[in-house]
Coordinates of C-alpha atoms in Angstrom, one line a residue:
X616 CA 132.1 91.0 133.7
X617 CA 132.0 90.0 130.1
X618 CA 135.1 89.8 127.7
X619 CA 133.8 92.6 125.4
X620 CA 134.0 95.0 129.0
X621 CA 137.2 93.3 130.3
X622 CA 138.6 93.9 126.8
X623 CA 137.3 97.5 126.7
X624 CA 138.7 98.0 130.1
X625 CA 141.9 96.5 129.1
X626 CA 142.1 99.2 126.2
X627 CA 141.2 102.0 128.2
X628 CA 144.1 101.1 131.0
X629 CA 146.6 100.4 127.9
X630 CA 145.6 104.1 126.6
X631 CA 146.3 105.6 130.5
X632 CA 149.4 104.0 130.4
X633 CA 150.7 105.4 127.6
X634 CA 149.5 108.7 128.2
X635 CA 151.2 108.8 131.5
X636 CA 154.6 108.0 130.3
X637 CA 153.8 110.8 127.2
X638 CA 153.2 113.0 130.6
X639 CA 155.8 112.2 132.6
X640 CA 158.4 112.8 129.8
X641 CA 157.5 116.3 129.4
X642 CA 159.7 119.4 130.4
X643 CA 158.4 121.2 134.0
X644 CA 158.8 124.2 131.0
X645 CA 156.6 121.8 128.4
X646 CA 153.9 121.0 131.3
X647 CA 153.4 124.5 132.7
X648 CA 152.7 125.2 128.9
X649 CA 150.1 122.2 128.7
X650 CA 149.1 122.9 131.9
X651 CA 148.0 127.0 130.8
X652 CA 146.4 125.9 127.8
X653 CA 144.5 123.3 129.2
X654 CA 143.0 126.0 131.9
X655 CA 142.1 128.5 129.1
X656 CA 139.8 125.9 127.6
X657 CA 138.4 124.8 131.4
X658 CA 140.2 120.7 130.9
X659 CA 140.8 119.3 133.6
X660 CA 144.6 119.1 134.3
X661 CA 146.5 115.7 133.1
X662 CA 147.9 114.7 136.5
X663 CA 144.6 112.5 137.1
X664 CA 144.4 110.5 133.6
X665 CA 141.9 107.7 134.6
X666 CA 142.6 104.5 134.8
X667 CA 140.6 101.7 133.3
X668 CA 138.8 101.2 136.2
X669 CA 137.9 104.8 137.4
X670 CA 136.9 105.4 133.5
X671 CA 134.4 102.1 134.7
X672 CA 133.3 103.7 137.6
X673 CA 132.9 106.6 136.3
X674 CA 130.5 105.5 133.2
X675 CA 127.9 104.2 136.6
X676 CA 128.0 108.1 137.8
X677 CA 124.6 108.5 138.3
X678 CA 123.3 111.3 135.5
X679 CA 120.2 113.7 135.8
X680 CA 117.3 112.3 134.0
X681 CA 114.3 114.1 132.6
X682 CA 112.5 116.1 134.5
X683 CA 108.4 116.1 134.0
X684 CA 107.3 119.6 131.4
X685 CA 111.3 119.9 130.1
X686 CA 110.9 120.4 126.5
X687 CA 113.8 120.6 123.9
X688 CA 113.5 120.9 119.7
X689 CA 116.2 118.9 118.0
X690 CA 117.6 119.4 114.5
X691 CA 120.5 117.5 113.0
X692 CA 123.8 119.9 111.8
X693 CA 126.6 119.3 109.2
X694 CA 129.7 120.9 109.2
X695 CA 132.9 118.8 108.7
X696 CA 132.4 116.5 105.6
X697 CA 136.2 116.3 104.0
X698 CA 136.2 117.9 100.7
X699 CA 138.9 115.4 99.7
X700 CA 136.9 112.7 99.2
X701 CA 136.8 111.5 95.9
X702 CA 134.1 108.8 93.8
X703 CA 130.3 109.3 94.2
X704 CA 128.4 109.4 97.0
X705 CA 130.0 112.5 98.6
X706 CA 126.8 113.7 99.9
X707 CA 124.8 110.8 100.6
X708 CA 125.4 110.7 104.2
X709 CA 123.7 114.7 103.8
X710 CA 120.7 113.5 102.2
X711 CA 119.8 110.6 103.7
X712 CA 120.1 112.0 107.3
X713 CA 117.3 114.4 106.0
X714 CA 114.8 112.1 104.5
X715 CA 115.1 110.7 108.1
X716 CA 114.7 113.9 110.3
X717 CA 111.9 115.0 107.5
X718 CA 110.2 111.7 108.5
X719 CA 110.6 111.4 112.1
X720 CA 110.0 115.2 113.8
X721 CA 112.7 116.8 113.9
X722 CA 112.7 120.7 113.2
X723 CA 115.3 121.4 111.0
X724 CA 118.7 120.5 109.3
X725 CA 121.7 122.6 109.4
X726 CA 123.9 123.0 106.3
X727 CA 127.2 125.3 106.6
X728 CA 129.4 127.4 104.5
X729 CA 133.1 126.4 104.4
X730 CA 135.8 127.8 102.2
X731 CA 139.5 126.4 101.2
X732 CA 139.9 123.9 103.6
X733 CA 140.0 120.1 103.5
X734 CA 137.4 119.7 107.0
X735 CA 134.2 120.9 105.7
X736 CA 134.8 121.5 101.8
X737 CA 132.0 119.4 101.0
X738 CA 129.8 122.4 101.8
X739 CA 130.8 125.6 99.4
X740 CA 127.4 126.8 99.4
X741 CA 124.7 126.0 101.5
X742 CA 121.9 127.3 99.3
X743 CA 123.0 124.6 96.7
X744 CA 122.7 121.8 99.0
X745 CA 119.8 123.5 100.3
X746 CA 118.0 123.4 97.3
X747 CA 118.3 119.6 96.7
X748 CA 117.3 119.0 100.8
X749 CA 114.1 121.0 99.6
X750 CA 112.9 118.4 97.1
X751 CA 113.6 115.5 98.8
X752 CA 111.6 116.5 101.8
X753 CA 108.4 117.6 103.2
X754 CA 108.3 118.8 106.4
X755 CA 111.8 119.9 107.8
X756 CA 112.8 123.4 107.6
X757 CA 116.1 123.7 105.8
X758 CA 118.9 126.2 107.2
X759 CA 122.2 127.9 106.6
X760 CA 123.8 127.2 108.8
X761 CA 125.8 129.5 108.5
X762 CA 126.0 131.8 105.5
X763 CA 129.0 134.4 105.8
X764 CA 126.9 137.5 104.7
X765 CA 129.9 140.0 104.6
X766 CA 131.1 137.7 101.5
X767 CA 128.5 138.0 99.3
X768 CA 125.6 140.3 98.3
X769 CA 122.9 140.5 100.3
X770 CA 120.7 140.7 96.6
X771 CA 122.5 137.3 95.7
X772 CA 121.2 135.8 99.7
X773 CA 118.0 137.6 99.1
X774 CA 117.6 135.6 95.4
X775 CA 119.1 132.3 96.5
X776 CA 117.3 131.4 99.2
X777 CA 113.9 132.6 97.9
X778 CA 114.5 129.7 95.4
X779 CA 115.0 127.5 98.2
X780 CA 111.8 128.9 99.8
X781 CA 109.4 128.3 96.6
X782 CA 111.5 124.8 96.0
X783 CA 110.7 123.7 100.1
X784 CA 107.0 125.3 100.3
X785 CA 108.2 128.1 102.4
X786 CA 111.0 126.0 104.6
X787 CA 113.8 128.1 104.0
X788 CA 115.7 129.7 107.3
X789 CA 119.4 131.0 107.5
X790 CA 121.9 131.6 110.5
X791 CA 124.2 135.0 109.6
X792 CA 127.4 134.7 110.0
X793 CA 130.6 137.5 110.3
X794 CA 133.0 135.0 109.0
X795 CA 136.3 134.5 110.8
X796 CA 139.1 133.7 108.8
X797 CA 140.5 136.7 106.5
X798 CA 141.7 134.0 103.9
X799 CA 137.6 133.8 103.4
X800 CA 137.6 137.4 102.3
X801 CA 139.2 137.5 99.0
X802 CA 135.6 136.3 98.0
X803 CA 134.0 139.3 99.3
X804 CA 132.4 142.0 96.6
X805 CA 134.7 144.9 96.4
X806 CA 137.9 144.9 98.9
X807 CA 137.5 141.9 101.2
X808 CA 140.5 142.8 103.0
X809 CA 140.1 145.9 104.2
X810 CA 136.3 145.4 104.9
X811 CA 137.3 142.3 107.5
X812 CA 137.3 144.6 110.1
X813 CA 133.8 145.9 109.9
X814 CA 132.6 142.4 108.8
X815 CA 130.6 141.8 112.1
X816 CA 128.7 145.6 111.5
X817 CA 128.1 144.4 107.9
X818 CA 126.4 141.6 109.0
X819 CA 123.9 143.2 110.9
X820 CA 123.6 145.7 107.9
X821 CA 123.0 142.6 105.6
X822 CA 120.2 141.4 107.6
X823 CA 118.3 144.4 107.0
X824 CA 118.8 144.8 103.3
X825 CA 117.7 141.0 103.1
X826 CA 115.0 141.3 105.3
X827 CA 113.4 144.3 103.3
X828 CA 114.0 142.8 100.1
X829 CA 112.6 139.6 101.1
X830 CA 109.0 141.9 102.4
X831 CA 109.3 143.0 98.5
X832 CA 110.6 146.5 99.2
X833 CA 113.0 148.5 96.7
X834 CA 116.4 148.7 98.4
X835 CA 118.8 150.9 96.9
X836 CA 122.0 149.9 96.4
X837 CA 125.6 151.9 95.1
X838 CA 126.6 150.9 91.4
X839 CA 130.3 150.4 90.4
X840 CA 130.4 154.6 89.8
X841 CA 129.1 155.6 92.7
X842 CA 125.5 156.4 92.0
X843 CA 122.6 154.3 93.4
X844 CA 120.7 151.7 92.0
X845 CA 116.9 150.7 93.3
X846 CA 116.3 146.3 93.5
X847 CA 113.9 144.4 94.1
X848 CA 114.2 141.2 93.9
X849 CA 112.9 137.5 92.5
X850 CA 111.4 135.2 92.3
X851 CA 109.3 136.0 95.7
X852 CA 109.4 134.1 98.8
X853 CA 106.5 132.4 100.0
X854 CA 107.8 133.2 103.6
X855 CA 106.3 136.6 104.5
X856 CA 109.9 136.9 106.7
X857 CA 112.7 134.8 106.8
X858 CA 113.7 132.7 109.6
X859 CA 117.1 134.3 110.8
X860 CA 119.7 133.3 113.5
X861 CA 122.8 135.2 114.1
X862 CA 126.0 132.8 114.5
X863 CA 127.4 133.7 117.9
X864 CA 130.2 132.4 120.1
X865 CA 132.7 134.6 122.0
X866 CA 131.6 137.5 122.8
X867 CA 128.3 139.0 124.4
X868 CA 128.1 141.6 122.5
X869 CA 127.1 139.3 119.3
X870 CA 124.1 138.0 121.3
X871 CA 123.1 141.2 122.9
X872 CA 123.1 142.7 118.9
X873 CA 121.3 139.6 118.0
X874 CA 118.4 140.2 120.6
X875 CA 118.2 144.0 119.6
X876 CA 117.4 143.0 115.9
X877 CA 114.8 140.2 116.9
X878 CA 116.8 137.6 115.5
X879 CA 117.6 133.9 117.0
X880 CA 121.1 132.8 117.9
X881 CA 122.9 130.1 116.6
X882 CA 125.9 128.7 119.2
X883 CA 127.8 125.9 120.1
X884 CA 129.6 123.9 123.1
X885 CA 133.1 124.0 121.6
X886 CA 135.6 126.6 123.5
X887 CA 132.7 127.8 125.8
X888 CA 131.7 127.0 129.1
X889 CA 128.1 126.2 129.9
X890 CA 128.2 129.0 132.8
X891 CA 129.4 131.0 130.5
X892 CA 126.7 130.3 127.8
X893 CA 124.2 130.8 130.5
X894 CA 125.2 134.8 130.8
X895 CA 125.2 135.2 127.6
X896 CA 121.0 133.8 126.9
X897 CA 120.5 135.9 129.7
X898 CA 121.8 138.8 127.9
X899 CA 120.6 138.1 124.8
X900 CA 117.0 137.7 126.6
X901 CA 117.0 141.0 128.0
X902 CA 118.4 142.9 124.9
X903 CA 115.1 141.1 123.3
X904 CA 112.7 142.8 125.9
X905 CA 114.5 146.0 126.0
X906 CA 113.9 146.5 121.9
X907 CA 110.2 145.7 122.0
X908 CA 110.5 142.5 121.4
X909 CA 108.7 139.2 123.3
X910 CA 111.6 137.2 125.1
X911 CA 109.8 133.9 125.2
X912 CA 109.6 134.2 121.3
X913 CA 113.5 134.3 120.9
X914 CA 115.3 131.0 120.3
X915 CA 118.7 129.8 121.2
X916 CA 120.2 126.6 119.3
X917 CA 123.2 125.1 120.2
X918 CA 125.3 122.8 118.1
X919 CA 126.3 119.6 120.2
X920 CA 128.9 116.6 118.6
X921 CA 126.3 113.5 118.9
X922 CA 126.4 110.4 118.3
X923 CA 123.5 108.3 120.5
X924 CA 123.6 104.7 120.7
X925 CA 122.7 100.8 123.1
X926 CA 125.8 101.3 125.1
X927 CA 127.7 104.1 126.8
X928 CA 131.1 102.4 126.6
X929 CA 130.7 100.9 122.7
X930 CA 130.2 104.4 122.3
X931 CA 133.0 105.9 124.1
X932 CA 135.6 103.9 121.7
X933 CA 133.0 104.3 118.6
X934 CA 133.7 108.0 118.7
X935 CA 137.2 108.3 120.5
X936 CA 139.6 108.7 117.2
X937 CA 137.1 110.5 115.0
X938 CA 136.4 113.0 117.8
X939 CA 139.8 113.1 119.1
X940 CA 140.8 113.9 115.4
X941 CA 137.5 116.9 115.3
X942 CA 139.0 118.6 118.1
X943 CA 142.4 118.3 116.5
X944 CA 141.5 120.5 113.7
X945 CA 139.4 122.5 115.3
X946 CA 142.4 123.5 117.7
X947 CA 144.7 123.6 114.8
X948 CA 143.0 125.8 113.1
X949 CA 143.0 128.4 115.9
X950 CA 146.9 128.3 115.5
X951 CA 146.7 131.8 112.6
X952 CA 145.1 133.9 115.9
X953 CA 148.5 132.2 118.1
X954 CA 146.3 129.8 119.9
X955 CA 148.9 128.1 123.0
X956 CA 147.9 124.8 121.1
X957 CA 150.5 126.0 118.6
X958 CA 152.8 126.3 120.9
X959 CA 152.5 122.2 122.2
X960 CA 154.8 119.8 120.8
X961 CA 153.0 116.1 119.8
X962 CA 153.5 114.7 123.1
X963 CA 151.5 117.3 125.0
X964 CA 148.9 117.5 122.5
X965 CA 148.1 114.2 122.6
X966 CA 148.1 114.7 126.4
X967 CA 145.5 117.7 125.5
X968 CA 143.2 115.9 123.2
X969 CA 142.7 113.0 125.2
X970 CA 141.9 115.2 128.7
X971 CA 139.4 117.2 126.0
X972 CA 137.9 114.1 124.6
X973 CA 136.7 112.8 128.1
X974 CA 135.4 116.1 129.1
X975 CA 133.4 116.0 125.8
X976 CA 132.0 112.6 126.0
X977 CA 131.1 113.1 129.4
X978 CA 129.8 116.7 130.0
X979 CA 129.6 118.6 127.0
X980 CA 128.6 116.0 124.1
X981 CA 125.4 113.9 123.2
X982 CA 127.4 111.0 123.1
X983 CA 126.2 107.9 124.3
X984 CA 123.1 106.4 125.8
X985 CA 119.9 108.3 125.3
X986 CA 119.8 107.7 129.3
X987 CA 123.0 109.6 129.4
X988 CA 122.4 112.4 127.1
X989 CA 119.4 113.3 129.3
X990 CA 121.5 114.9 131.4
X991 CA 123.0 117.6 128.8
X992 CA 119.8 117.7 127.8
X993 CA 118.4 119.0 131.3
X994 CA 121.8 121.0 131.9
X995 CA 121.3 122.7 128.3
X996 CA 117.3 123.2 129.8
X997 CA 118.2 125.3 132.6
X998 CA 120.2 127.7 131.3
X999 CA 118.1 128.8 128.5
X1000 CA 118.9 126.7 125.0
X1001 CA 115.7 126.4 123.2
X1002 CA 116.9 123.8 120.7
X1003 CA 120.1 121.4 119.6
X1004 CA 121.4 121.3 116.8
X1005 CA 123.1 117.6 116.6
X1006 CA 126.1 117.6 114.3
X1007 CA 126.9 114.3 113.1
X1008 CA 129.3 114.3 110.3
X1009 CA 132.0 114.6 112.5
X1010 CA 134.0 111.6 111.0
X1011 CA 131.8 108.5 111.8
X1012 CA 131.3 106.1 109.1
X1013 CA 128.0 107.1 107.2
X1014 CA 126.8 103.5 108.8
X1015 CA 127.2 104.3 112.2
X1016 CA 125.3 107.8 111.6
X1017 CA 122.4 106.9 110.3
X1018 CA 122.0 103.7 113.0
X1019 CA 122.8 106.2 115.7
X1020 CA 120.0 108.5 114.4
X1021 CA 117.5 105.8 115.5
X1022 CA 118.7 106.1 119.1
X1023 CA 118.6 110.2 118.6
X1024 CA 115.2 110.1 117.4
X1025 CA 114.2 108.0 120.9
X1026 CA 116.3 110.8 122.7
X1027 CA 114.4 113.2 121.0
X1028 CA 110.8 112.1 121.5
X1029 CA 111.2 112.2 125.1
X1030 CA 111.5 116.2 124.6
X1031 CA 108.7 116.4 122.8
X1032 CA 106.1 119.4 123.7
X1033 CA 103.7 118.3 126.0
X1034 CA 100.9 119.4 123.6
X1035 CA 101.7 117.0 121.0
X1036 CA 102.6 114.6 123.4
X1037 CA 98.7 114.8 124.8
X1038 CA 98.1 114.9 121.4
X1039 CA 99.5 111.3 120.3
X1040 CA 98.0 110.2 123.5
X1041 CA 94.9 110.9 122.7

């Protein structure tokens, strides 16, 4: 054994120690409120913290590997650059992660809208960002992903992101999102507040007022005294459609809607279980066939944490605090809807995090080895995901990003389609 792995060992036993003693000081009240949370988001429960050396054994688990014909499409995804930053540079990291995707294959890059919060307020508007992806690239289609329709007017979406399709050469796509925080809605046009309720139903209305105007139809729309006003916007597209996903998580009804309006979904690995995911692209499959529509033609992406590099266990560590820290606010933010994280004191979060970190890096991540991401890869494969969408920004120094997006682009050539792989071989 080498001193890097004894000393990496030796960290990972100090950590299990620690977290023990957090454990065993907790209340039989405290733990059976760890213990509940930890089931709602399917952890596994605290009693069995690895040791150092089970967390070694467990990194030689033999993995699934590629399978001969499995195909995947891979697109790189932003979502949680800290607005607080302050200098130059803020959104370097952005653009130079998407002169390489444009150069090296992959489909498309992701950028989100996020409003009045530190984790992700480096991305206001994606059709901004957007525009300045467009002219630094050539080949990549450029997404939303997503844009909260119910806040703004689906005129204003129509314009911007026909800008962004002349400014690509007709690379524009968007992922439509209800929005989920009602803070969000005081931007909405008219009374934000009392249209949250309806905002997933005015989504779907958005859509189709976008998708007309985009075909270059008049669309009429109400003016501030009631009366109607015909539009049609400019400039125009040089898509004859645009590309759109619906943004869908929790509930099956989003992705059954989704199918019946031909649209792609957009969805992620955080707070859902692959089995679960797996009903849900089977749903959203046979709402597609059941509105006229082809069901091979549909597309599921899902957003996956990455970070692919040489060695599983270099990784492991490289990602541990900036991952641990992801989840954090991810859960924290949950605590407005009475999430039982809120209800953890620090002790039992920290118990939480670091149970929900190894599940990540081992089962539900592309973190790693490109080896060891095969086997999400093949897992994702079987039960229907079309495409990931590899979000990177997730706290990682820009350095380590852009060196782990060599070792992502080696992951990703092994899923290329067979007919361009026949192709280079040729």
């Amino acid at each position: 054994m080498s001193d890097e792995q004894s000393q990496t060992q030796s960290d990972e036993t100090e950590v299990a120690r620690k977290l023990k003693e957090r454990l065993s000081s907790l209340s039989p009240e405290q733990r059976a409120v760890l213990e509940r949370s930890m089931r709602e988001r399917n952890v596994k429960a605290p009693s069995a913290v690895d040791s150092g050396a089970k967390a070694a054994a467990k990194s030689e688990t033999p993995r699934r590997s590629r399978r001969p014909g499995s195909t995947m499409d891979f697109s790189l995804f932003f979502f949680s650059g800290d607005g607080t930053a302050k200098g130059p540079g803020k959104y370097q990291l952005l653009l130079d992660s998407a002169r390489h995707a444009d150069a090296n294959g992959f489909d498309g890059i992701w950028v989100p809208e996020r409003h009045f919060v530190d984790f992700g307020g480096l991305y206001p508007n994606p059709s901004l960002l957007a525009s300045a992806i467009a002219v630094l690239t050539e080949n990549i289609q450029i997404r939303a992903g997503s844009c909260v329709l119910p806040l703004h007017h689906p005129v204003r979406v129509a314009e911007e992101w026909a800008v962004v399709d002349n400014l690509s050469g007709g690379r524009a796509a968007i992922s439509a999102a209800s929005g989920w925080h009602p803070d969000d809605f005081l931007l909405a046009p008219g009374d934000g507040q009392q249209r949250y309720p309806r905002r997933k139903d005015e989504m779907f209305e958005s859509i189709d007022a976008i998708q007309r105007l985009w075909a270059g139809e008049s669309v009429e729309f109400p003016r501030a005294d009631g009366s109607s006003q015909s539009v049609r916007t400019l400039p125009r597209p040089l898509q004859p459609k645009l590309p759109v996903w619906v943004s869908a998580q929790g509930s099956i009804e989003t992705f059954v809607r989704a199918g019946e309006t031909g649209a792609y979904v957009l969805t992620g690995l955080v707070a859902q279980r692959p089995a679960d995911l797996r009903d849900k692209i089977a749903a959203y499959r046979e709402a597609l066939a059941k509105a006229g529509y082809d069901p091979a033609e549909g597309k599921v992406t899902a957003m996956v944490h990455t970070f692919v590099g040489s060695d599983n266990e270099e990784a492991r560590e490289t990602v541990r605090g900036p991952l641990t820290a992801y989840l954090k606010t991810f859960l924290e933010q949950q605590d407005s809807f009475g999430s039982e994280f809120s209800k953890l004191n620090e002790a039992e979060r920290d118990v939480m995090l670091n149970a929900t970190f190894e599940r990540y890096f081992d089962t539900l991540a592309l973190l790693g080895t490109p080896d060891k991401c095969e086997s999400l890869i093949e897992d994702l494969v079987d039960i229907g995901v079309d495409e990931v969408a590899c979000l990177v920004d997730f706290g990682l120094d820009p350095g380590q990003v852009l060196k782990g997006l060599d070792h992502l682009t080696e992951l990703k050539n092994r899923y290329r389609h067979r007919g361009d792989t026949e192709g280079d071989q040729s």
